[in-house]
Amino acid sequence: MPDVVIVGGGVNGASTAFHLAKAGVRSVTLLERRQLGAGASGKSGALVRCHYTNPHEARLAFESLKVFRSWGDIVGGDCGFEATGFLQVVAPQYEPQLRANVAAHQALGINTRVIAASEVKALVPEARVDDLTVAAHEPDSGFADPNATLYGFIAAARRLGVDVRTGVETTRVVLAGGRAAGVETSQGRIEADAVVLAPGVWASRLLAPLGLDLALVPHRAQVAVFRWPAGFSHRHPVFIDATMGAWFRPEGAAGTLIGVEMGITGTDIDHLDEGVDPDYVALCRSKLAARLPAFAEATMRGGWAGLIMMSPDERPIIDQIPSVPGLFCMLGDSGTSFKTSPAIGRCLAEWITAGAPQLMDLSPFRLSRFAEGRPWRDAHTYGSDRLTISR
Ligand SMILES: Cc1cc2nc3c(=O)[nH]c(=O)nc-3n(C[C@H](O)[C@H](O)[C@H](O)COP(=O)(O)OP(=O)(O)OC[C@H]3O[C@@H](n4cnc5c(N)ncnc54)[C@H](O)[C@@H]3O)c2cc1C
């Protein structure tokens, strides 16, 4: 079995470490420059749903949902997964696209169906539905606690012998004979047969010395929390509401967490404003109240900002870098790679130990799609497939 070094203590690095150790790899070292969850993972909205406008991410999400739903048995402990159910809401003109996507998801085995607006109302009596005809419903989906998920992967990996080191920065990927041969770190060199890069928005610093420019763009993504208004006590399902570019889900015992589409804004990744902007809060309140009118005067109870890394087609890049054998990557998370981390880590571990991913074909996520002039385009979108909203 190869010796493996993983760069990045977010959910994808942690999941890869766990799956490698579970597959019997004896020498796995995970390096995190700050603390576990210092990147997107610690700030994630952590929606866990399968509805995508392409079958490839839906499959990754479905395989991952199975892990979230049986977390105690597969990983151990509690990842805070709550199966509130999930609703994908679209404007009436996108009903054919929604039906096509749901049919594709059903063909994958996902428990989902198209429901009428009246059924949305029955599930969520507090919701306004007069602008809807149908929605997609996933009763098995919901959300998790992103930090508990990460810590759970790390605890299980440590039990299986993974060496997890925080406060250790990787400064360079070391090559030998054109292959990845280890990493140089702030605490010396570590040799390895395979290196996994899962460094979130800090990826470009490790890629540039290898002559790789993947046109990745960092983006500050905000979320806000609103206390449930008086009389509201419904632990409502998770919504992704494409009519207004927003998602929301329960947060804590009596709150709702919301994120809204803001467009890509380049940002200083070393000086992140971790708070939430006042105008963003107002925008969130108006979007939330447009679907759940009781929230028009809800009390704002906090919010935060995190960093996500957009790839040129807003889909992740999961690959073995073609020009550097032995260098595996999970890059350009594009704000949507928490829910898929169980399957991503498993596929990368299989690739390293068995020579190819066994769970599913990862070629749609290949790096070379950009050089081939074939960036990702979904067939059945709800107005735009170029979303920057974290979700
Ligand atoms: C506000 C917000 C809401 C979101 N909502 C959702 C959602 O609802 N559903 C969903 O699926 N996704 C969501 N996402 C996206 C999701 O959180 C990310 O896609 C996912 O967490 C990425 O995990 P990662 O492990 O790839 O990277 P990260 O979590 O960013 O981890 C990378 C780690 O690598 C470390 N690192 C970087 N460089 C080095 C180095 N040189 N040496 C050592 N360590 C290094 C960093 O410190 C960091 O801890 C959201 C993101 C945000 C910010």
Coordinates of C-alpha atoms and ligand atoms in Angstrom, one line a residue:
M1 CA 0.0 0.0 0.0
P2 CA 1.3 3.5 -0.8
D3 CA 2.3 6.1 1.7
V4 CA -0.1 9.1 1.3
V5 CA 0.0 12.8 2.3
I6 CA -3.2 14.8 2.3
V7 CA -3.1 18.6 2.3
G8 CA -6.1 20.2 3.9
G9 CA -8.1 19.6 7.1
G10 CA -11.6 20.2 5.6
V11 CA -14.3 17.6 5.0
N12 CA -12.8 16.4 1.7
G13 CA -9.3 15.9 3.1
A14 CA -10.7 14.3 6.2
S15 CA -13.0 12.0 4.3
T16 CA -10.2 10.9 2.0
A17 CA -8.0 10.2 5.1
F18 CA -10.8 8.1 6.7
H19 CA -11.4 6.1 3.5
L20 CA -7.7 5.5 2.9
A21 CA -7.2 4.2 6.4
K22 CA -10.4 2.1 6.1
A23 CA -9.0 0.6 2.9
G24 CA -5.9 -0.5 4.8
V25 CA -3.4 2.2 3.9
R26 CA -1.0 2.2 6.9
S27 CA 0.8 5.5 6.4
V28 CA -1.6 8.4 5.9
T29 CA -0.6 11.9 7.1
L30 CA -3.1 14.8 6.9
L31 CA -1.7 18.3 7.1
E32 CA -3.7 21.4 8.1
R33 CA -2.0 24.8 8.2
R34 CA -4.4 26.2 10.8
Q35 CA -7.1 24.3 12.6
L36 CA -9.5 21.7 11.4
G37 CA -12.4 23.4 9.6
A38 CA -10.4 26.6 8.9
G39 CA -11.7 26.8 5.4
A40 CA -15.2 26.4 3.8
S41 CA -16.0 23.3 5.8
G42 CA -16.2 25.1 9.2
K43 CA -18.6 27.6 7.7
S44 CA -20.8 25.4 5.6
G45 CA -24.5 25.6 5.3
A46 CA -24.2 21.8 5.1
L47 CA -27.3 21.1 3.1
V48 CA -27.5 17.4 2.3
R49 CA -29.7 16.8 -0.8
C50 CA -29.5 14.9 -4.0
H51 CA -31.2 17.4 -6.4
Y52 CA -28.8 18.6 -9.0
T53 CA -29.3 19.6 -12.6
N54 CA -26.9 16.9 -13.7
P55 CA -26.7 13.2 -12.9
H56 CA -23.0 13.2 -11.9
E57 CA -23.3 15.4 -8.8
A58 CA -26.6 13.8 -8.0
R59 CA -24.9 10.4 -7.9
L60 CA -22.1 11.7 -5.7
A61 CA -24.7 13.3 -3.4
F62 CA -26.8 10.2 -3.3
E63 CA -23.9 7.9 -2.4
S64 CA -23.0 10.4 0.3
L65 CA -26.5 10.7 1.6
K66 CA -26.3 7.0 2.4
V67 CA -23.3 7.7 4.6
F68 CA -25.0 10.7 6.4
R69 CA -28.0 8.5 7.1
S70 CA -26.0 5.7 8.6
W71 CA -23.2 7.8 10.0
G72 CA -22.9 6.0 13.4
D73 CA -22.4 2.6 11.7
I74 CA -20.1 3.7 8.9
V75 CA -18.0 6.4 10.5
G76 CA -19.0 6.5 14.2
G77 CA -20.4 9.1 16.5
D78 CA -23.0 11.7 15.3
C79 CA -22.6 14.1 12.4
G80 CA -25.8 16.0 13.3
F81 CA -27.7 14.8 10.2
E82 CA -31.4 15.7 10.4
A83 CA -33.7 14.3 7.8
T84 CA -36.1 17.3 7.6
G85 CA -36.8 16.5 4.0
F86 CA -35.9 18.8 1.0
L87 CA -37.9 20.9 -1.4
Q88 CA -36.5 22.2 -4.7
V89 CA -38.8 25.1 -5.8
V90 CA -38.8 26.5 -9.3
A91 CA -40.8 29.0 -11.3
P92 CA -43.6 27.5 -13.3
Q93 CA -41.8 27.9 -16.6
Y94 CA -39.2 25.4 -15.4
E95 CA -41.6 22.6 -14.6
P96 CA -40.5 20.5 -17.6
Q97 CA -36.8 20.9 -16.5
L98 CA -37.7 19.9 -13.0
R99 CA -39.6 16.9 -14.2
A100 CA -36.7 15.8 -16.3
N101 CA -34.2 16.1 -13.5
V102 CA -36.5 14.2 -11.0
A103 CA -36.9 11.4 -13.6
A104 CA -33.1 11.2 -13.9
H105 CA -32.8 11.2 -10.1
Q106 CA -35.4 8.4 -9.8
A107 CA -33.4 6.4 -12.3
L108 CA -30.4 6.6 -10.0
G109 CA -32.5 5.2 -7.2
I110 CA -33.0 8.5 -5.3
N111 CA -36.2 8.7 -3.3
T112 CA -37.8 11.8 -4.9
R113 CA -40.9 12.9 -6.7
V114 CA -42.6 15.9 -8.2
I115 CA -45.3 17.3 -6.0
A116 CA -48.0 19.8 -6.6
A117 CA -47.9 23.3 -5.0
S118 CA -50.9 22.1 -2.8
E119 CA -48.6 19.3 -1.4
V120 CA -45.9 21.9 -0.7
K121 CA -48.6 23.8 1.3
A122 CA -49.6 20.6 3.1
L123 CA -45.9 20.0 4.1
V124 CA -45.2 23.6 5.0
P125 CA -48.5 25.4 5.8
E126 CA -46.6 28.6 6.6
A127 CA -45.3 28.8 3.0
R128 CA -46.6 31.1 0.3
V129 CA -47.1 28.8 -2.8
D130 CA -49.3 31.0 -5.1
D131 CA -46.3 31.5 -7.5
L132 CA -45.6 27.8 -7.8
T133 CA -47.1 24.9 -9.8
V134 CA -44.8 22.0 -8.7
A135 CA -41.7 21.3 -6.6
A136 CA -39.3 18.3 -6.2
H137 CA -39.5 16.6 -2.9
E138 CA -36.8 14.4 -1.2
P139 CA -38.1 13.0 2.1
D140 CA -34.8 11.4 3.0
S141 CA -32.6 14.6 2.7
G142 CA -31.9 17.4 5.1
F143 CA -28.8 18.9 6.6
A144 CA -25.9 18.0 8.9
D145 CA -23.6 19.8 11.3
P146 CA -20.5 20.6 9.1
N147 CA -18.0 20.7 12.0
A148 CA -19.4 17.5 13.6
T149 CA -19.1 15.8 10.2
L150 CA -15.4 16.9 9.8
Y151 CA -14.5 16.0 13.4
G152 CA -16.2 12.6 13.0
F153 CA -14.2 11.8 9.9
I154 CA -11.0 12.9 11.7
A155 CA -11.8 10.9 14.9
A156 CA -12.4 7.8 12.8
A157 CA -9.3 8.4 10.7
R158 CA -7.2 8.8 13.9
R159 CA -8.6 5.6 15.4
L160 CA -7.5 3.8 12.2
G161 CA -4.0 5.2 12.5
V162 CA -4.0 8.4 10.4
D163 CA -1.4 11.0 11.6
V164 CA -3.4 14.3 11.7
R165 CA -1.2 17.4 12.1
T166 CA -2.6 20.9 12.6
G167 CA -0.5 24.0 12.4
V168 CA 1.6 22.5 9.6
E169 CA 1.6 24.3 6.3
T170 CA 2.5 22.6 3.1
T171 CA 4.8 24.9 1.1
R172 CA 5.4 22.8 -2.0
V173 CA 4.6 19.5 -3.7
V174 CA 7.9 17.6 -4.2
L175 CA 8.4 15.8 -7.5
A176 CA 10.8 13.0 -8.4
G177 CA 11.0 11.7 -12.0
G178 CA 8.0 13.8 -12.9
R179 CA 5.8 12.1 -10.2
A180 CA 4.5 13.4 -6.9
A181 CA 7.0 12.2 -4.3
G182 CA 5.9 14.1 -1.1
V183 CA 5.6 17.6 0.2
E184 CA 7.8 20.3 1.7
T185 CA 6.2 21.7 4.9
S186 CA 6.8 24.4 7.5
Q187 CA 8.1 21.5 9.6
G188 CA 10.2 19.7 7.1
R189 CA 9.8 17.3 4.2
I190 CA 7.4 14.3 4.1
E191 CA 8.0 11.7 1.5
A192 CA 5.0 9.9 0.0
D193 CA 3.9 7.7 -3.0
A194 CA 0.8 9.8 -3.5
V195 CA -0.2 13.4 -2.5
V196 CA -3.8 14.6 -2.2
L197 CA -4.5 18.3 -2.6
A198 CA -7.7 19.4 -0.8
P199 CA -6.6 22.9 0.2
G200 CA -9.8 24.9 -0.6
V201 CA -9.2 28.5 -1.6
W202 CA -5.5 28.3 -1.0
A203 CA -5.0 25.8 -3.9
S204 CA -3.3 28.2 -6.3
R205 CA -0.2 28.6 -4.2
L206 CA 0.6 24.9 -4.5
L207 CA -0.5 24.6 -8.1
A208 CA 1.5 27.6 -9.5
P209 CA 4.9 26.1 -8.9
L210 CA 3.8 23.1 -10.9
G211 CA 2.9 25.3 -13.8
L212 CA -0.8 24.8 -13.2
D213 CA -3.2 27.7 -13.6
L214 CA -6.8 26.4 -13.2
A215 CA -8.5 29.8 -13.3
L216 CA -10.0 29.2 -9.9
V217 CA -11.6 32.2 -8.3
P218 CA -12.1 32.6 -4.5
H219 CA -15.5 33.9 -3.4
R220 CA -16.8 35.2 0.0
A221 CA -20.1 33.5 0.7
Q222 CA -22.4 34.8 3.5
V223 CA -25.2 33.3 5.5
A224 CA -27.6 34.8 8.1
V225 CA -29.7 33.3 10.9
F226 CA -33.2 34.5 11.8
R227 CA -34.9 33.5 15.1
W228 CA -38.3 32.0 14.4
P229 CA -41.0 34.7 14.8
A230 CA -43.7 34.4 17.5
G231 CA -46.0 31.5 16.8
F232 CA -43.7 29.8 14.3
S233 CA -42.5 26.4 15.6
H234 CA -42.3 24.3 12.5
R235 CA -39.0 22.4 11.9
H236 CA -39.5 23.1 8.2
P237 CA -37.8 21.1 5.4
V238 CA -34.7 22.4 3.6
F239 CA -35.6 24.7 0.7
I240 CA -33.6 25.6 -2.4
D241 CA -35.8 28.2 -4.0
A242 CA -34.7 28.9 -7.6
T243 CA -37.4 31.6 -8.0
M244 CA -35.3 33.9 -5.8
G245 CA -31.8 32.3 -5.7
A246 CA -32.0 31.3 -2.1
W247 CA -31.8 28.3 0.2
F248 CA -32.8 28.0 3.8
R249 CA -33.0 25.4 6.5
P250 CA -33.6 25.1 10.3
E251 CA -30.7 26.2 12.5
G252 CA -30.4 25.4 16.2
A253 CA -33.6 24.9 18.2
A254 CA -35.6 27.8 16.9
G255 CA -33.9 29.5 14.0
T256 CA -33.6 29.4 10.2
L257 CA -30.3 29.8 8.3
I258 CA -30.4 31.3 4.8
G259 CA -28.0 31.9 2.0
V260 CA -28.8 34.0 -1.2
E261 CA -27.2 34.4 -4.6
M262 CA -24.7 37.3 -4.7
G263 CA -22.6 36.7 -7.8
I264 CA -18.8 36.1 -7.9
T265 CA -16.7 38.7 -6.0
G266 CA -13.0 38.1 -5.9
T267 CA -11.7 38.4 -2.3
D268 CA -8.6 38.6 -0.2
I269 CA -8.3 35.1 1.1
D270 CA -5.8 36.1 3.8
H271 CA -8.0 38.8 5.3
L272 CA -11.5 37.4 5.2
D273 CA -14.2 39.5 6.9
E274 CA -15.9 36.6 8.7
G275 CA -19.0 38.7 9.7
V276 CA -22.1 39.4 7.6
D277 CA -22.9 42.6 5.8
P278 CA -25.9 44.7 6.9
D279 CA -27.3 44.9 3.4
Y280 CA -27.0 41.2 3.0
V281 CA -29.1 40.7 6.1
A282 CA -31.9 42.9 4.7
L283 CA -31.7 40.9 1.5
C284 CA -32.0 37.6 3.3
R285 CA -34.9 38.8 5.4
S286 CA -36.9 39.9 2.3
K287 CA -36.2 36.6 0.4
L288 CA -37.1 34.5 3.4
A289 CA -40.3 36.5 3.9
A290 CA -41.2 36.1 0.3
R291 CA -41.6 32.3 0.8
L292 CA -42.3 32.2 4.6
P293 CA -44.2 35.5 5.2
A294 CA -44.0 35.2 9.0
F295 CA -40.3 36.0 8.8
A296 CA -40.9 39.6 7.5
E297 CA -40.2 40.9 11.0
A298 CA -38.1 38.0 12.3
T299 CA -35.2 38.9 14.5
M300 CA -31.7 38.6 13.0
R301 CA -29.6 36.4 15.3
G302 CA -26.2 36.3 13.6
G303 CA -24.5 35.3 10.4
W304 CA -21.1 34.6 9.1
A305 CA -19.0 34.5 5.9
G306 CA -16.7 31.8 4.6
L307 CA -14.7 31.2 1.5
I308 CA -15.5 29.0 -1.5
M309 CA -13.4 28.4 -4.6
M310 CA -15.2 28.7 -7.9
S311 CA -14.0 26.6 -10.9
P312 CA -14.5 28.1 -14.4
D313 CA -17.7 26.1 -14.8
E314 CA -18.8 26.1 -11.2
R315 CA -18.3 22.4 -10.7
P316 CA -15.6 20.7 -8.7
I317 CA -12.4 19.2 -10.2
I318 CA -11.7 15.7 -8.8
D319 CA -8.8 14.1 -10.6
Q320 CA -5.3 12.8 -10.7
I321 CA -3.5 15.7 -12.3
P322 CA -2.6 14.4 -15.7
S323 CA 0.8 16.1 -15.9
V324 CA 1.8 14.9 -12.4
P325 CA 1.1 11.2 -11.7
G326 CA 0.6 10.5 -8.1
L327 CA -0.9 14.0 -7.4
F328 CA -4.7 13.7 -6.7
C329 CA -7.0 16.7 -6.2
M330 CA -10.3 17.9 -5.0
L331 CA -10.3 21.5 -6.2
G332 CA -12.8 24.3 -7.1
D333 CA -15.4 23.1 -4.6
S334 CA -17.7 25.8 -6.1
G335 CA -19.7 26.1 -2.9
T336 CA -21.4 22.7 -3.2
S337 CA -18.9 20.0 -2.0
F338 CA -19.8 19.5 1.6
K339 CA -22.7 17.1 1.0
T340 CA -20.6 15.1 -1.5
S341 CA -17.5 14.7 0.7
P342 CA -18.2 11.1 1.8
A343 CA -18.3 9.9 -1.8
I344 CA -15.5 12.2 -3.0
G345 CA -13.1 10.9 -0.2
R346 CA -14.1 7.3 -1.0
C347 CA -13.5 7.7 -4.7
L348 CA -10.1 9.3 -4.2
A349 CA -9.1 6.6 -1.8
E350 CA -10.2 3.9 -4.3
W351 CA -8.2 5.7 -7.0
I352 CA -5.1 5.6 -4.9
T353 CA -5.4 2.0 -3.7
A354 CA -7.1 0.3 -6.6
G355 CA -5.9 2.4 -9.6
A356 CA -9.4 3.9 -10.3
P357 CA -12.5 5.0 -8.5
Q358 CA -14.8 2.0 -7.9
L359 CA -17.9 3.6 -6.6
M360 CA -18.6 5.7 -9.7
D361 CA -17.0 7.1 -12.8
L362 CA -15.3 10.5 -12.0
S363 CA -14.4 11.4 -15.6
P364 CA -17.1 14.2 -15.7
F365 CA -15.1 15.9 -13.0
R366 CA -11.7 15.6 -14.9
L367 CA -9.4 18.6 -15.1
S368 CA -8.9 18.3 -18.8
R369 CA -12.5 19.3 -19.6
F370 CA -11.4 22.9 -19.8
A371 CA -8.4 22.3 -22.1
E372 CA -10.7 20.1 -24.3
G373 CA -13.1 23.1 -24.6
R374 CA -15.8 21.1 -22.9
P375 CA -16.6 22.9 -19.7
W376 CA -19.7 21.6 -17.9
R377 CA -23.1 22.6 -19.1
D378 CA -26.3 21.1 -17.6
A379 CA -29.2 20.2 -19.9
H380 CA -32.1 21.2 -17.6
T381 CA -31.3 24.3 -15.5
Y382 CA -33.7 26.7 -13.8
G383 CA -32.6 29.9 -15.5
S384 CA -28.9 29.7 -15.1
D385 CA -26.4 26.9 -14.4
R386 CA -23.8 29.5 -13.4
L387 CA -24.7 29.9 -9.8
T388 CA -22.2 31.2 -7.2
I389 CA -24.4 30.7 -4.2
S390 CA -23.0 28.2 -1.7
R391 CA -25.5 25.4 -1.4
Ligands
LIG1 C1 -21.2 29.9 3.8 C2 -21.1 28.6 3.1 C3 -22.2 27.8 2.9 C4 -22.0 26.5 2.3 N1 -23.2 25.7 2.1 C5 -23.0 24.5 1.6 C6 -24.1 23.6 1.5 O1 -25.2 23.9 2.0 N2 -23.9 22.3 1.0 C7 -22.7 22.0 0.5 O2 -22.6 20.8 0.0 N3 -21.6 22.8 0.5 C8 -21.8 24.1 1.0 N4 -20.7 24.9 1.1 C9 -19.5 24.5 0.4 C10 -18.7 23.5 1.3 O3 -18.7 23.9 2.6 C11 -17.3 23.3 0.7 O4 -17.5 22.9 -0.7 C12 -16.5 22.2 1.4 O5 -16.6 22.4 2.8 C13 -15.1 22.2 0.9 O6 -14.4 21.3 1.7 P1 -12.8 21.1 1.4 O7 -12.4 20.1 2.4 O8 -12.6 20.8 0.0 O9 -12.1 22.5 1.6 P2 -11.9 23.4 2.9 O10 -13.0 23.2 3.9 O11 -11.8 24.8 2.4 O12 -10.6 23.0 3.6 C14 -9.3 23.3 3.0 C15 -8.3 23.3 4.2 O13 -7.0 23.2 3.7 C16 -6.2 24.0 4.5 N5 -5.0 24.4 3.7 C17 -5.0 25.2 2.7 N6 -3.7 25.3 2.2 C18 -3.0 24.5 3.0 C19 -1.6 24.3 3.0 N7 -0.7 24.8 2.1 N8 -1.1 23.4 3.9 C20 -1.9 22.9 4.9 N9 -3.2 23.1 4.9 C21 -3.8 24.0 4.0 C22 -7.1 25.2 4.9 O14 -6.7 25.8 6.1 C23 -8.4 24.5 5.1 O15 -8.7 24.1 6.4 C24 -20.8 26.1 1.7 C25 -19.7 26.9 1.9 C26 -19.8 28.2 2.6 C27 -18.6 29.0 2.9

